[in-house]
Amino acid sequence: MIGGRFGVGDRIGGYVVSSRLGSGRYGVCFLAEDPSGRQVVLKRFRRRMLKRNAGRNHYEAVILSGLSHPAVPQLLGVVNDRTGYWFVLELQPGRSLKSWLFDRHREFTRREIVGIGVRLFDVVTYLHGRNVVHGDISIANVLYDDGMVSLIDFGLARYIGSRVGEVPADEIGLDHARLADVLLYLMYSCAGLSRGNRRAAWYDDLWLTASQRDCVKRLMGFGTPYADTASAAEDFRRAFADWLR
Amino acid sequence: MSGFFSSSRRRYPNRYQGSRHYRRKGLFGMFGSVSSSDRGYVTYPQQGYPTQQYPHQTYPQQTHTVGGAQLTCAKCGSHVPNGSKFCLSCGNPMGAQSVFCPNCGRPADPAARFCMECGAPIQR
């Protein structure tokens, strides 16, 4: 550790830091290895964020403890020592869609977009079925690796309910809208999908069929919201089926 | 961005965006810097049990817990919210005390036979 910053080779609770992955509002993430050589993610919380969010910081730990899905990272441990307060998380494969789009300038095909959409709906359907709203779906929090999709950063995830700290059931609309926003980012990367009208809203700019446009509009909050995520997923599959051909 | 947007309403995306928004990196590059002044020590006030291993480590007191109940860590004596696989103070695995309702997915009291939320039997 140099100047208060962690670096390669630093030991955190039995884990050895390999590299820095990135940072966010919560703090910073590192890639590390456990004693057996397995790669893990160490998420260090900023002391200021822990104090500011006192009473809310445990949601991520509890919620991740109760989830089991290949697209969701497992909580592997908690470290609280002189180096700081850390979560140990399962490493999910791939890079973020944000990195693919804006660092690698990747253009996603229609088939890939539908594939990502289907897998995102699969994991979000699972979450909502466990009464969990992710709350922060974005291209920065969706990882993509050769067809595989993962959803990370459950820092804003909450249970659905009426107790303090829980969110109302219609909050699934937040996940729907943000999932649609991710799809729109992907669509705008796809050559030929945009009419090129820079002043137009997406629904007037993208080459979509009426059912496709209606599906994404509904996800975004126009008109009648989907009653549940399974219905939204089914409507998405139906509307975008021809993109798989 | 939870510290910046206090209401979830503000986290809904703008529905009227077009290419100018979706073809730009947007605000992602503006947030997330880590302060070098962060020293790392965090505190979790103990409920009557001194921290044996980390006398200076405390975790900010929880004002409310997920599931409405707490367990006790066998290692450090800290209160641990129901369901957490690890003590949030010392990291001790909670093992079989981490229980979730198989029906609704919410954390459950490990001593309960039925889920307090949906009434489904807690399978063991």
Coordinates of C-alpha atoms in Angstrom, one line a residue:
Chain A
M1 CA 0.0 0.0 0.0
I2 CA 1.4 3.4 -1.0
G3 CA 0.0 6.7 0.1
G4 CA -3.2 5.1 1.5
R5 CA -4.0 3.4 -1.8
F6 CA -4.0 -0.3 -2.3
G7 CA -2.0 -2.0 -5.0
V8 CA -0.9 -5.2 -6.5
G9 CA 0.4 -7.6 -3.9
D10 CA -1.4 -6.0 -0.9
R11 CA -3.0 -8.5 1.5
I12 CA -6.6 -8.0 2.5
G13 CA -7.9 -10.5 5.0
G14 CA -6.1 -13.4 3.4
Y15 CA -6.7 -12.2 -0.1
V16 CA -3.9 -10.9 -2.4
V17 CA -4.8 -7.9 -4.6
S18 CA -4.1 -8.5 -8.3
S19 CA -5.3 -5.3 -9.9
R20 CA -7.8 -2.4 -9.5
L21 CA -11.1 -3.0 -11.3
G22 CA -12.8 0.4 -10.9
S23 CA -14.5 2.8 -8.5
G24 CA -17.9 4.2 -7.8
R25 CA -19.9 6.1 -5.3
Y26 CA -19.5 3.3 -2.8
G27 CA -15.7 3.0 -3.0
V28 CA -13.4 0.9 -5.1
C29 CA -13.2 -2.7 -6.4
F30 CA -10.1 -4.8 -6.7
L31 CA -9.4 -8.1 -8.4
A32 CA -7.8 -10.5 -5.9
E33 CA -6.9 -14.1 -5.3
D34 CA -7.9 -16.3 -2.3
P35 CA -5.4 -18.7 -0.8
S36 CA -6.4 -21.4 -3.3
G37 CA -5.8 -19.1 -6.3
R38 CA -9.5 -18.5 -7.0
Q39 CA -10.1 -15.0 -8.3
V40 CA -12.5 -12.8 -6.4
V41 CA -13.6 -9.2 -6.3
L42 CA -12.9 -7.1 -3.2
K43 CA -15.3 -4.2 -2.8
R44 CA -13.9 -1.6 -0.4
F45 CA -16.4 0.8 1.0
R46 CA -15.6 4.4 1.5
R47 CA -15.7 5.3 5.2
R48 CA -17.7 8.4 4.4
M49 CA -20.3 6.4 2.5
L50 CA -20.6 3.9 5.3
K51 CA -21.2 6.7 7.8
R52 CA -23.6 8.5 5.5
N53 CA -25.6 5.4 4.8
A54 CA -25.6 4.0 8.3
G55 CA -28.6 1.8 8.6
R56 CA -28.7 1.0 4.9
N57 CA -25.4 -0.6 4.2
H58 CA -26.4 -4.1 5.2
Y59 CA -29.1 -4.5 2.5
E60 CA -26.5 -5.6 -0.1
A61 CA -25.0 -8.2 2.2
V62 CA -28.4 -9.7 3.2
I63 CA -29.9 -9.6 -0.3
L64 CA -26.9 -11.2 -1.9
S65 CA -26.9 -13.8 0.8
G66 CA -30.3 -14.9 -0.3
L67 CA -29.7 -15.0 -4.1
S68 CA -28.5 -17.9 -6.1
H69 CA -28.3 -17.3 -9.9
P70 CA -25.4 -17.7 -12.4
A71 CA -25.8 -14.0 -13.4
V72 CA -25.6 -12.7 -9.8
P73 CA -22.3 -12.6 -7.9
Q74 CA -22.2 -14.6 -4.7
L75 CA -21.2 -12.9 -1.4
L76 CA -18.1 -14.9 -0.4
G77 CA -17.1 -13.0 2.7
V78 CA -16.9 -9.8 4.8
V79 CA -13.6 -8.3 5.9
N80 CA -13.4 -5.5 8.5
D81 CA -9.9 -4.7 9.7
R82 CA -7.4 -1.9 9.6
T83 CA -7.4 -1.9 5.8
G84 CA -11.0 -1.0 5.7
Y85 CA -14.4 -2.5 5.3
W86 CA -14.7 -5.0 2.4
F87 CA -17.2 -7.3 0.7
V88 CA -15.7 -10.4 -1.0
L89 CA -17.7 -11.1 -4.1
E90 CA -17.7 -13.8 -6.8
L91 CA -15.9 -12.6 -9.9
Q92 CA -18.3 -12.5 -12.8
P93 CA -16.9 -12.9 -16.3
G94 CA -16.7 -10.2 -19.0
R95 CA -16.5 -6.5 -19.2
S96 CA -19.3 -4.0 -18.7
L97 CA -21.5 -3.0 -21.6
K98 CA -20.4 0.6 -20.9
S99 CA -16.8 -0.5 -21.5
W100 CA -17.8 -2.5 -24.7
L101 CA -19.7 0.5 -26.1
F102 CA -17.5 3.4 -25.2
D103 CA -14.0 2.0 -24.7
R104 CA -14.1 -0.8 -27.3
H105 CA -16.6 0.9 -29.5
R106 CA -18.4 -2.4 -30.1
E107 CA -21.4 -2.5 -32.3
F108 CA -23.9 -5.0 -31.1
T109 CA -25.9 -7.0 -33.7
R110 CA -29.7 -7.3 -33.5
R111 CA -29.2 -11.0 -32.5
E112 CA -26.8 -10.0 -29.7
I113 CA -29.1 -7.3 -28.5
V114 CA -32.0 -9.8 -28.2
G115 CA -29.8 -12.3 -26.5
I116 CA -28.7 -9.8 -23.9
G117 CA -32.2 -8.6 -23.4
V118 CA -33.5 -12.2 -22.9
R119 CA -30.8 -12.9 -20.4
L120 CA -31.3 -9.7 -18.6
F121 CA -35.0 -10.4 -18.3
D122 CA -34.2 -13.8 -17.0
V123 CA -32.1 -12.5 -14.1
V124 CA -34.5 -9.6 -13.4
T125 CA -37.5 -12.0 -13.4
Y126 CA -35.6 -14.1 -10.9
L127 CA -34.8 -11.1 -8.7
H128 CA -38.4 -9.9 -8.7
G129 CA -39.6 -13.4 -8.0
R130 CA -37.4 -13.2 -4.8
N131 CA -39.0 -9.8 -4.0
V132 CA -35.8 -8.0 -4.8
V133 CA -35.6 -4.8 -6.9
H134 CA -32.1 -4.1 -8.2
G135 CA -32.6 -0.4 -8.4
D136 CA -29.4 0.4 -10.4
I137 CA -29.5 -1.5 -13.7
S138 CA -27.3 0.3 -16.1
I139 CA -24.7 -0.4 -18.8
A140 CA -22.0 0.0 -16.1
N141 CA -23.6 -2.7 -14.0
V142 CA -24.3 -5.3 -16.8
L143 CA -21.3 -7.5 -17.7
Y144 CA -21.2 -9.2 -21.1
D145 CA -18.9 -12.1 -22.1
D146 CA -19.4 -14.0 -25.3
G147 CA -23.2 -14.4 -24.8
M148 CA -23.1 -14.5 -21.0
V149 CA -24.7 -11.7 -19.0
S150 CA -24.1 -10.8 -15.4
L151 CA -25.8 -8.2 -13.2
I152 CA -23.6 -6.6 -10.5
D153 CA -23.6 -3.9 -7.9
F154 CA -26.5 -4.6 -5.6
G155 CA -25.7 -1.5 -3.5
L156 CA -29.2 0.0 -4.2
A157 CA -31.1 -3.3 -4.2
R158 CA -34.0 -3.5 -1.8
Y159 CA -36.7 -5.9 -0.8
I160 CA -40.3 -5.3 -1.9
G161 CA -42.6 -4.7 1.0
S162 CA -44.1 -2.1 3.3
R163 CA -41.5 -2.0 6.1
V164 CA -38.9 0.7 6.6
G165 CA -36.1 0.2 4.0
E166 CA -38.3 -1.7 1.6
V167 CA -39.9 -0.5 -1.6
P168 CA -43.4 -0.7 -3.0
A169 CA -44.2 -3.4 -5.5
D170 CA -44.5 -0.9 -8.4
E171 CA -40.8 -0.2 -8.0
I172 CA -40.3 -3.1 -10.4
G173 CA -41.0 -0.4 -12.9
L174 CA -37.7 1.2 -12.1
D175 CA -35.9 -2.0 -13.1
H176 CA -38.0 -2.3 -16.2
A177 CA -37.2 1.3 -17.3
R178 CA -33.5 0.9 -16.6
L179 CA -33.4 -2.4 -18.5
A180 CA -35.0 -0.7 -21.4
D181 CA -32.5 2.1 -21.2
V182 CA -29.7 -0.5 -21.4
L183 CA -31.4 -2.0 -24.5
L184 CA -31.6 1.5 -26.1
Y185 CA -27.8 2.0 -25.6
L186 CA -27.3 -1.3 -27.4
M187 CA -29.7 -0.4 -30.2
Y188 CA -27.9 2.8 -30.8
S189 CA -24.7 1.0 -31.3
C190 CA -26.2 -1.2 -34.0
A191 CA -25.4 0.0 -37.5
G192 CA -28.5 0.9 -39.4
L193 CA -31.0 0.9 -36.5
S194 CA -31.0 4.7 -36.2
R195 CA -32.5 7.0 -38.8
G196 CA -29.8 9.5 -37.9
N197 CA -32.2 12.2 -36.6
R198 CA -30.2 13.6 -33.7
R199 CA -33.0 15.7 -32.4
A200 CA -35.6 13.0 -32.3
A201 CA -36.5 10.8 -29.3
W202 CA -35.5 7.2 -29.6
Y203 CA -39.1 6.1 -30.5
D204 CA -39.0 8.4 -33.5
D205 CA -35.4 7.7 -34.4
L206 CA -34.9 3.9 -34.2
W207 CA -36.1 1.5 -36.9
L208 CA -38.5 -0.5 -34.8
T209 CA -41.7 -2.3 -35.6
A210 CA -44.8 -1.0 -33.8
S211 CA -44.8 -3.9 -31.4
Q212 CA -41.1 -3.4 -30.6
R213 CA -41.6 0.3 -30.0
D214 CA -44.6 -0.4 -27.9
C215 CA -42.8 -2.9 -25.8
V216 CA -39.8 -0.6 -25.1
K217 CA -42.2 2.3 -24.5
R218 CA -44.1 0.3 -22.0
L219 CA -40.9 -0.7 -20.2
M220 CA -39.8 2.9 -20.1
G221 CA -43.1 4.0 -18.4
F222 CA -45.3 5.1 -21.2
G223 CA -48.9 3.9 -20.9
T224 CA -49.8 0.8 -18.9
P225 CA -46.9 -0.7 -17.0
Y226 CA -46.3 -4.4 -17.1
A227 CA -47.9 -6.1 -14.2
D228 CA -44.9 -8.4 -13.7
T229 CA -41.5 -9.0 -15.2
A230 CA -42.4 -12.4 -16.7
S231 CA -45.1 -10.7 -18.8
A232 CA -42.6 -8.0 -19.9
A233 CA -40.1 -10.7 -20.8
E234 CA -42.6 -12.7 -22.8
D235 CA -43.7 -9.5 -24.7
F236 CA -40.1 -8.7 -25.4
R237 CA -39.3 -12.1 -26.8
R238 CA -42.4 -12.0 -29.0
A239 CA -41.7 -8.5 -30.3
F240 CA -38.1 -9.0 -31.1
A241 CA -38.2 -12.6 -32.3
D242 CA -37.5 -11.6 -35.9
W243 CA -34.2 -10.1 -34.8
L244 CA -33.0 -13.7 -34.1
R245 CA -33.4 -14.8 -37.7
Chain B
M1 CA -25.2 7.2 -7.3
S2 CA -27.4 6.7 -4.2
G3 CA -25.7 9.6 -2.4
F4 CA -26.5 12.0 -5.2
F5 CA -30.1 10.9 -6.0
S6 CA -32.0 10.5 -2.8
S7 CA -35.3 9.5 -4.4
S8 CA -35.7 6.5 -6.6
R9 CA -38.0 8.6 -8.9
R10 CA -34.9 10.4 -10.0
R11 CA -33.2 7.2 -11.0
Y12 CA -35.8 6.6 -13.7
P13 CA -34.2 7.2 -17.1
N14 CA -35.3 10.1 -19.2
R15 CA -37.9 8.6 -21.6
Y16 CA -37.3 11.1 -24.4
Q17 CA -33.6 10.7 -25.1
G18 CA -32.2 10.0 -28.5
S19 CA -28.9 9.5 -30.2
R20 CA -27.2 12.5 -28.6
H21 CA -27.7 10.7 -25.2
Y22 CA -27.2 7.1 -26.1
R23 CA -24.1 7.6 -28.2
R24 CA -22.3 9.5 -25.5
K25 CA -20.6 8.1 -22.4
G26 CA -22.8 10.4 -20.4
L27 CA -22.3 11.1 -16.7
F28 CA -20.5 7.8 -16.0
G29 CA -17.1 9.5 -16.0
M30 CA -18.0 12.2 -13.6
F31 CA -18.6 10.2 -10.4
G32 CA -16.8 7.6 -8.4
S33 CA -13.4 9.0 -7.4
V34 CA -12.1 7.5 -4.3
S35 CA -10.9 10.0 -1.7
S36 CA -7.4 9.5 -0.5
S37 CA -8.3 10.8 2.9
D38 CA -10.3 7.7 3.6
R39 CA -8.4 5.8 6.4
G40 CA -10.4 2.6 6.3
Y41 CA -11.4 2.0 9.9
V42 CA -15.1 1.5 10.2
T43 CA -17.0 1.0 13.4
Y44 CA -19.9 -1.3 14.4
P45 CA -21.2 -0.5 17.9
Q46 CA -21.4 -3.6 20.0
Q47 CA -24.5 -4.4 21.9
G48 CA -23.0 -5.1 25.2
Y49 CA -20.2 -7.3 23.9
P50 CA -16.7 -6.0 23.5
T51 CA -15.0 -6.6 20.3
Q52 CA -12.2 -9.1 21.1
Q53 CA -10.3 -9.2 17.9
Y54 CA -10.7 -5.7 16.6
P55 CA -11.0 -3.4 19.5
H56 CA -11.0 -0.3 17.3
Q57 CA -13.3 -1.6 14.6
T58 CA -17.0 -0.7 14.7
Y59 CA -19.7 -0.8 12.1
P60 CA -22.2 2.1 12.0
Q61 CA -25.3 1.1 14.0
Q62 CA -28.2 -0.1 11.9
T63 CA -31.3 2.0 12.3
H64 CA -33.5 -0.8 11.0
T65 CA -32.8 -4.3 9.7
V66 CA -33.9 -6.3 6.8
G67 CA -36.6 -8.8 7.9
G68 CA -37.0 -6.9 11.2
A69 CA -34.8 -9.1 13.3
Q70 CA -31.2 -9.7 14.2
L71 CA -29.0 -12.7 15.0
T72 CA -26.0 -12.7 17.3
C73 CA -22.5 -13.5 16.0
A74 CA -21.0 -16.4 18.0
K75 CA -17.5 -15.0 17.5
C76 CA -17.8 -11.3 18.3
G77 CA -21.3 -11.0 19.8
S78 CA -22.4 -8.4 17.2
H79 CA -26.0 -8.2 16.1
V80 CA -26.3 -9.5 12.5
P81 CA -29.3 -8.9 10.4
N82 CA -31.4 -12.0 9.5
G83 CA -30.2 -13.8 6.5
S84 CA -26.7 -12.4 6.2
K85 CA -24.2 -15.1 5.4
F86 CA -21.5 -13.3 7.4
C87 CA -21.3 -11.2 10.5
L88 CA -21.1 -7.6 9.2
S89 CA -18.7 -6.7 12.0
C90 CA -16.1 -9.5 12.0
G91 CA -16.9 -11.5 8.9
N92 CA -17.6 -14.7 10.8
P93 CA -19.7 -17.1 8.6
M94 CA -23.2 -17.4 10.0
G95 CA -23.6 -20.9 8.5
A96 CA -27.0 -22.4 9.1
Q97 CA -28.3 -19.2 10.6
S98 CA -28.6 -17.7 7.2
V99 CA -32.1 -18.7 6.2
F100 CA -34.4 -17.4 3.5
C101 CA -38.0 -18.3 2.7
P102 CA -38.0 -20.7 -0.2
N103 CA -41.3 -19.1 -1.4
C104 CA -40.9 -15.4 -1.2
G105 CA -37.1 -15.1 -0.9
R106 CA -37.1 -12.9 2.2
P107 CA -34.7 -13.5 5.1
A108 CA -36.2 -15.6 7.8
D109 CA -35.7 -16.3 11.5
P110 CA -33.7 -19.5 11.6
A111 CA -35.8 -20.6 14.5
A112 CA -39.1 -20.0 12.8
R113 CA -41.1 -22.8 11.1
F114 CA -43.0 -20.5 8.9
C115 CA -42.1 -17.4 7.0
M116 CA -43.4 -14.3 8.8
E117 CA -44.0 -12.6 5.4
C118 CA -45.8 -15.1 3.3
G119 CA -46.5 -18.0 5.7
A120 CA -44.8 -20.6 3.7
P121 CA -43.0 -23.4 5.7
I122 CA -39.3 -22.8 6.2
Q123 CA -37.7 -26.0 4.8
R124 CA -34.7 -27.5 6.7

